C-alpha cells in the first residue's frame, strides 16, 4: 500500500481504513442522523466564526462611525474571499474528492488534492494583484466618503496580500471534508476564529504591548490566525492523517477541469451574491454615512447567515457528492432536501427574531444617540429579515448542487435575485417617496425570488 513518507505504514493503513469507513457511511447510513452528525461540528465552528465577525464590527465601532462605514465598504469583498475559498472553490474541491472516493478512486482523490492547492495559490495571488491595482477605485465607486474610503483601504492593504493564508487553509480543509471528516476542519476553524478575536482587537486597539494599528490591525489579526491554521491543515494531510496517500500524487489536466467546472460556476454565484450587496451599498450610500453604517450592520448579519448555512452545506456537499459518485441520485436528492429545509428553518427563525427585535443586533454596535444609523438598520431588518428563510433554502440547495456538479440553477437564481433587488431599488427610489426603505424592500423581494426559484428548479429538474 502506498503511504506518505515519514508515516508508519500501520498508522497510514489505519487512516485509510477510517477514510473508507467514512465514505461508506455517507452512502449507507440514515440520512437525517448522518447529516446532523456531520453538520453539528461545522455549525459550532461557524457560530464561533460569526462571533469573530461580530467582534470585528465591535472593534471597528470603537474606532468611530467612519471606520464602521469603511468596514461596510470592504466587508463584501472580504466575505467574497471567504465565500470563494471556503464555499465556491472549497465546495468544488470537497465535491470532487467525495465523488472520486465514492467511485473508489483513491489515487484520483490524491491528485485532486495537489491540484486544489495549485488553484488556491493562483487565485489568491490574482486577488491580491487586482486589489493592489484597483482597490481605491472600487471603494470610490461604492460611494463612500473620504474617511470611509481611507479606512477601507487601510484594511484592504493588509488583508488581500495576506489572503493566500485563507485560500490555503480553506482549500486544505475542503479536501479533508471531502473524505467525510467534518470534525477536524470544524475544530481547526473554531480555533482560528477564537485566535482571531483577541489578535484583531489587540492589533486594532493597542491592547497591552500590541501596537494600535487601527483598521490594518483588524485585517492582520485575521490573516495571522489563518496562516497558522493553514500550516496545521497542511501538516494533517502530509502526515497521512486524512487517509490520502500523496506519494505519488499525479496532477492531470482533467483534475483541474473537475474542480473548475463546478468551482467557476459556483464562483459566479458567489460574485452575484456579493455584487448584489455592493450595488445596494452604492444605492444606500446616496442617503449618507449614517444610513451606510446602519445598512452595513444589517448586511453583516445577512452575510453571517452564509457561514451558518455553510455549517450544513459542507455536509451536504460531501454527502451528495459521494452518492452521486456512487450512482445513487435518489438518495442524493433526499439528502439535499433534508438539509436545505433544516437550513431554511434555522435561518428563518433568526430572521423573524431580528425583524421583531432589531436592536438585539444593532445595539451591540450602536449607541442610542446614533439615531440615524439605528433608524436605517431597523428599516433594513423590517423589510429584509422576514425573507431570510428563502435565502437559507436557496443557499443550502446551492451547496447540495455543488455536490451533484449541477450549478446552472443556483446561478440563474442569483441572477434573478440581483435583477429584482437592483432593478426594484432603482424603481422604488426614483418613483416613490420611500427613500432608503425602497432599497430595503427590493432586497427582501430579491431574496424571496432567489430561494423560491432554486427550490422549484431542483424539484422539477431533479438535477437532470
XYZ file of C-alpha atoms in Angstrom:
464
model
C 0.000 0.000 0.000
C 1.231 3.467 -0.812
C 1.852 5.675 2.154
C 3.172 9.136 2.893
C 6.868 9.362 3.662
C 7.611 9.736 7.356
C 4.405 7.979 8.375
C 4.458 4.468 9.787
C 2.765 2.005 7.402
C 0.435 0.758 10.132
C -0.763 4.230 11.019
C -1.229 5.130 7.348
C -3.270 1.974 6.782
C -5.470 2.792 9.771
C -6.070 6.305 8.446
C -7.022 4.975 5.003
C -9.357 2.398 6.556
C -11.045 5.121 8.616
C -11.446 7.245 5.499
C -13.063 4.333 3.608
C -15.440 3.778 6.531
C -16.475 7.461 6.483
C -17.244 7.243 2.775
C -19.381 4.125 3.309
C -21.362 5.931 5.998
C -22.088 8.765 3.552
C -23.523 6.169 1.176
C -25.421 3.906 3.553
C -26.258 5.409 6.956
C -29.691 7.008 7.674
C -29.869 10.463 6.094
C -31.186 12.621 8.941
C -28.887 11.369 11.728
C -25.885 11.296 9.388
C -26.438 14.873 8.242
C -26.922 16.009 11.834
C -23.740 14.258 12.927
C -21.729 15.754 10.058
C -23.221 19.236 10.318
C -23.044 19.658 14.114
C -19.294 20.384 14.354
C -19.495 22.596 11.262
C -22.353 24.642 12.716
C -20.467 25.083 16.003
C -17.372 26.307 14.155
C -19.474 28.663 12.033
C -21.192 30.124 15.111
C -17.778 30.944 16.536
C -16.754 32.407 13.176
C -19.882 34.554 13.291
C -18.802 35.709 16.749
C -15.460 36.648 15.198
C -17.224 38.811 12.633
C -19.386 40.421 15.330
C -16.273 41.174 17.356
C -14.672 42.794 14.311
C -17.679 45.091 13.980
C -17.463 45.992 17.665
C -13.751 46.813 17.359
C -14.441 48.953 14.277
C -17.227 50.792 16.123
C -14.678 51.789 18.779
C -12.642 53.391 16.016
C -15.617 55.589 15.008
C -18.516 55.798 12.559
C -16.124 56.375 9.646
C -14.397 53.086 10.472
C -17.782 51.329 10.543
C -18.649 52.864 7.171
C -15.250 51.813 5.825
C -15.850 48.282 7.070
C -19.189 48.323 5.226
C -17.270 49.148 2.026
C -14.604 46.454 2.353
C -16.685 43.774 4.094
C -18.428 42.459 0.953
C -15.040 41.872 -0.688
C -13.683 40.176 2.422
C -16.751 37.947 2.550
C -16.351 37.229 -1.164
C -12.872 35.900 -0.427
C -14.314 33.722 2.339
C -17.183 32.552 0.123
C -14.901 31.683 -2.790
C -12.204 29.938 -0.758
C -14.488 28.021 1.631
C -17.749 27.813 -0.325
C -17.366 28.072 -4.104
C -13.933 26.634 -4.864
C -13.832 24.944 -1.470
C -17.133 23.208 -2.143
C -15.958 22.193 -5.615
C -12.808 20.697 -4.079
C -14.803 18.815 -1.458
C -17.265 17.619 -4.103
C -14.518 16.351 -6.431
C -12.779 14.486 -3.596
C -16.081 12.967 -2.426
C -17.057 11.871 -5.949
C -13.654 10.259 -6.504
C -13.829 8.389 -3.204
C -17.486 7.454 -3.805
C -16.333 5.832 -7.040
C -13.482 4.083 -5.179
C -10.648 6.009 -6.939
C -8.211 6.952 -4.144
C -5.328 7.888 -6.464
C -7.558 10.412 -8.238
C -8.522 11.940 -4.868
C -4.814 12.348 -4.036
C -4.129 14.070 -7.350
C -7.133 16.344 -6.883
C -5.709 17.389 -3.502
C -2.494 18.727 -5.038
C -4.499 20.343 -7.834
C -6.625 22.130 -5.237
C -3.555 23.715 -3.647
C -2.306 24.976 -7.010
C -5.673 26.542 -7.836
C -5.929 28.153 -4.385
C -2.480 29.756 -4.597
C -3.060 31.140 -8.093
C -6.439 32.668 -7.218
C -5.038 34.249 -4.040
C -2.195 35.888 -5.955
C -4.593 37.154 -8.618
C -6.915 38.625 -5.968
C -4.045 40.451 -4.257
C -2.926 41.927 -7.581
C -6.415 43.142 -8.514
C -6.932 44.875 -5.170
C -3.475 46.445 -5.271
C -4.210 47.951 -8.671
C -7.893 48.830 -8.349
C -8.807 48.826 -4.654
C -9.086 52.601 -4.268
C -11.171 52.894 -7.434
C -13.534 50.137 -6.303
C -14.194 51.781 -2.928
C -14.689 55.128 -4.638
C -17.313 53.637 -6.939
C -19.202 52.330 -3.924
C -19.928 55.910 -2.891
C -18.175 56.113 0.478
C -16.893 59.406 1.825
C -13.199 60.249 2.009
C -12.762 58.999 5.588
C -14.675 55.770 4.903
C -12.573 55.043 1.802
C -9.373 55.653 3.759
C -10.496 53.215 6.460
C -11.420 50.585 3.845
C -8.019 50.946 2.161
C -6.188 50.546 5.480
C -7.946 47.203 5.930
C -7.546 46.065 2.310
C -3.785 46.778 2.116
C -3.187 44.080 4.725
C -6.000 41.618 4.124
C -5.694 40.977 0.389
C -1.924 40.362 0.226
C -2.450 38.005 3.169
C -5.485 36.227 1.737
C -3.292 33.371 0.472
C -3.437 32.132 4.079
C -7.257 31.908 3.870
C -7.131 30.191 0.497
C -4.629 27.531 1.554
C -6.425 26.934 4.851
C -9.888 26.581 3.333
C -8.796 24.501 0.338
C -6.998 22.016 2.604
C -9.955 21.797 4.984
C -12.215 21.204 1.974
C -10.085 18.216 0.979
C -10.489 16.788 4.483
C -14.280 17.358 4.366
C -14.413 15.509 1.056
C -13.218 12.398 2.885
C -16.270 12.632 5.164
C -14.295 14.061 8.104
C -16.146 17.152 9.344
C -14.774 17.188 12.887
C -11.148 18.074 12.160
C -11.876 21.027 9.809
C -14.512 22.331 12.213
C -12.193 22.154 15.206
C -9.423 23.928 13.320
C -11.761 26.689 12.079
C -13.094 27.112 15.604
C -9.550 27.590 16.938
C -8.689 30.005 14.104
C -11.772 32.099 14.885
C -11.053 32.102 18.622
C -7.474 33.240 17.966
C -8.600 35.957 15.553
C -10.770 37.794 18.107
C -8.025 38.802 20.578
C -5.423 39.218 17.845
C -7.594 41.534 15.735
C -8.826 43.516 18.740
C -5.361 43.825 20.234
C -3.696 44.888 16.995
C -6.507 47.327 16.121
C -6.901 48.980 19.519
C -3.438 48.502 21.015
C -4.127 46.136 23.887
C -1.181 45.575 26.215
C 2.140 45.550 24.356
C 0.487 45.312 20.917
C 0.589 48.351 18.604
C -2.661 50.212 17.848
C -2.829 49.710 14.077
C -6.492 50.628 13.601
C -8.211 49.053 10.605
C -4.946 47.456 9.464
C -4.778 45.605 12.774
C -8.229 44.092 12.246
C -7.055 42.541 8.983
C -3.652 41.497 10.313
C -5.147 39.555 13.218
C -7.338 37.536 10.846
C -4.626 36.719 8.307
C -2.128 35.675 11.001
C -4.649 33.275 12.525
C -5.481 31.726 9.155
C -1.787 31.360 8.329
C -1.322 29.228 11.444
C -4.468 27.260 10.566
C -3.170 26.633 7.033
C 0.103 25.198 8.332
C -1.723 22.838 10.714
C -4.160 21.697 7.997
C -1.350 21.009 5.524
C 0.568 19.014 8.123
C -2.566 16.939 8.775
C -2.648 15.920 5.092
C 1.097 15.370 4.679
C 1.416 13.201 7.780
C -1.234 10.825 6.415
C -3.978 11.513 8.956
C -6.540 12.211 6.203
C -6.034 8.752 4.709
C -4.996 10.164 1.321
C -1.580 8.806 0.212
C 0.132 11.661 -1.659
C 3.153 9.697 -2.871
C 2.876 9.502 -5.765
C 0.129 12.060 -6.476
C -0.091 12.910 -10.172
C -1.669 16.147 -11.390
C -3.625 15.798 -14.640
C -5.465 18.285 -16.798
C -8.855 16.725 -16.144
C -8.291 17.223 -12.397
C -8.283 20.974 -12.966
C -11.418 20.726 -15.081
C -13.108 18.518 -12.472
C -12.687 21.208 -9.806
C -13.031 24.284 -12.018
C -16.144 23.254 -13.958
C -18.051 23.297 -10.669
C -15.931 25.912 -8.921
C -16.107 28.569 -11.630
C -19.887 28.380 -11.922
C -20.182 28.351 -8.144
C -17.884 31.365 -8.026
C -20.171 33.217 -10.433
C -22.949 32.563 -7.951
C -20.843 33.990 -5.110
C -19.853 37.005 -7.209
C -23.506 37.689 -7.907
C -24.362 37.417 -4.213
C -21.671 39.909 -3.282
C -22.413 42.118 -6.293
C -25.982 42.386 -5.015
C -24.670 43.686 -1.691
C -22.169 46.013 -3.394
C -24.839 47.532 -5.630
C -27.037 48.022 -2.604
C -24.135 49.681 -0.767
C -23.911 52.123 -3.674
C -27.639 52.796 -3.530
C -27.683 53.264 0.253
C -24.567 55.451 0.106
C -26.661 58.105 -1.631
C -28.518 58.610 1.657
C -25.487 59.474 3.784
C -22.817 57.931 6.012
C -25.226 57.123 8.863
C -27.524 55.198 6.504
C -24.485 53.360 5.123
C -23.315 52.411 8.628
C -26.805 51.162 9.590
C -27.165 49.187 6.379
C -23.647 47.797 6.781
C -24.625 46.307 10.131
C -27.777 44.812 8.636
C -25.884 43.381 5.675
C -23.270 41.993 8.064
C -25.909 39.830 9.756
C -27.157 38.742 6.328
C -23.633 37.705 5.431
C -23.328 35.862 8.735
C -26.185 33.643 7.609
C -23.804 32.304 4.947
C -21.410 30.593 7.398
C -24.413 29.350 9.392
C -25.803 27.657 6.265
C -22.272 26.580 5.320
C -22.212 24.515 8.502
C -24.967 22.369 6.985
C -23.922 22.958 3.381
C -20.430 21.480 3.805
C -22.024 18.241 4.979
C -24.496 18.393 2.073
C -21.702 18.815 -0.483
C -19.758 15.807 0.776
C -22.784 13.550 1.259
C -24.441 14.440 -2.053
C -21.104 14.177 -3.891
C -20.368 10.714 -2.535
C -23.834 9.444 -3.519
C -23.639 10.995 -6.979
C -20.219 9.363 -7.431
C -21.743 6.039 -6.406
C -24.641 6.492 -8.864
C -27.371 6.884 -6.229
C -29.160 10.078 -7.302
C -32.445 9.459 -5.397
C -30.552 9.302 -2.090
C -28.547 12.392 -3.088
C -31.779 14.342 -3.680
C -33.243 13.160 -0.380
C -30.092 14.374 1.364
C -30.390 17.750 -0.395
C -33.986 18.379 0.666
C -33.441 17.219 4.243
C -30.519 19.564 4.801
C -31.937 22.507 2.854
C -35.255 22.570 4.701
C -33.384 22.401 8.010
C -31.212 25.351 6.957
C -34.273 27.355 5.905
C -35.880 26.765 9.292
C -32.808 27.791 11.279
C -32.099 30.945 9.273
C -35.798 31.802 9.115
C -36.101 31.810 12.914
C -33.103 34.144 13.182
C -34.696 36.450 10.612
C -38.011 36.601 12.451
C -36.274 37.422 15.741
C -34.298 40.375 14.340
C -37.324 41.563 12.336
C -39.276 41.845 15.586
C -36.391 42.958 17.818
C -33.756 44.650 15.599
C -31.996 46.369 18.492
C -30.862 42.966 19.792
C -28.337 43.166 16.960
C -27.951 46.872 16.307
C -27.496 47.672 19.997
C -24.275 45.659 20.026
C -22.628 48.226 17.767
C -24.569 51.496 18.046
C -25.357 53.752 20.980
C -28.880 55.210 21.446
C -27.565 58.619 20.384
C -26.752 57.383 16.862
C -30.374 57.702 15.840
C -29.963 57.926 12.059
C -27.846 54.780 11.825
C -30.249 52.953 14.144
C -33.230 54.008 12.033
C -31.571 52.694 8.860
C -30.697 49.375 10.500
C -34.229 48.928 11.884
C -35.742 49.639 8.488
C -33.416 47.101 6.865
C -34.432 44.323 9.234
C -38.108 45.193 8.944
C -38.079 44.748 5.169
C -35.413 42.050 4.647
C -35.166 39.748 7.670
C -38.613 38.108 7.175
C -37.231 36.609 3.943
C -34.096 35.066 5.466
C -35.670 31.586 5.239
C -35.730 31.858 1.426
C -32.070 32.845 1.480
C -31.219 29.839 3.670
C -33.180 27.461 1.426
C -31.567 28.677 -1.794
C -28.059 28.752 -0.344
C -28.296 25.220 1.098
C -29.515 23.911 -2.276
C -26.532 25.720 -3.826
C -24.174 23.629 -1.667
C -26.110 20.454 -2.461
C -25.946 21.276 -6.171
C -22.174 21.620 -5.853
C -22.036 18.055 -4.616
C -24.096 16.968 -7.624
C -21.957 19.016 -10.027
C -25.116 20.827 -11.254
C -24.743 24.574 -10.719
C -26.813 26.165 -13.501
C -29.976 26.852 -11.498
C -28.249 28.365 -8.446
C -26.586 30.839 -10.814
C -29.912 31.594 -12.513
C -31.423 32.135 -9.066
C -28.681 34.625 -8.192
C -29.194 36.454 -11.488
C -32.898 36.729 -10.715
C -32.112 37.994 -7.219
C -29.764 40.743 -8.382
C -32.187 41.797 -11.120
C -35.105 42.120 -8.715
C -33.055 43.734 -5.929
C -31.231 46.329 -8.017
C -33.971 46.953 -10.548
C -36.580 47.199 -7.820
C -34.406 49.551 -5.767
C -33.900 51.913 -8.695
C -37.624 51.857 -9.446
C -38.772 52.447 -5.868
C -36.210 55.138 -5.080
C -36.997 57.100 -8.237
C -40.777 56.687 -8.360
C -41.820 56.713 -4.696
C -41.010 58.665 -1.552
C -39.808 55.538 0.289
C -36.183 56.672 0.194
C -33.745 54.139 1.602
C -36.693 51.934 2.636
C -37.331 51.325 -1.057
C -33.848 49.834 -1.381
C -34.527 47.512 1.548
C -37.923 46.419 0.174
C -36.279 45.460 -3.123
C -33.570 43.482 -1.293
C -36.240 41.454 0.508
C -38.103 40.730 -2.738
C -34.894 39.597 -4.425
C -34.144 37.249 -1.555
C -37.601 35.630 -1.844
C -37.184 35.116 -5.602
C -33.736 33.565 -5.073
C -34.846 30.805 -2.724
C -38.148 30.040 -4.420
C -36.645 29.771 -7.914
C -33.794 27.438 -6.962
C -36.100 25.199 -4.927
C -38.615 24.949 -7.763
C -35.874 24.202 -10.293
C -34.314 21.399 -8.235
C -37.774 19.944 -7.564
C -38.722 19.956 -11.252
C -35.399 19.000 -12.882
C -34.024 16.588 -10.252
C -30.516 17.642 -11.438
C -31.041 16.315 -14.951
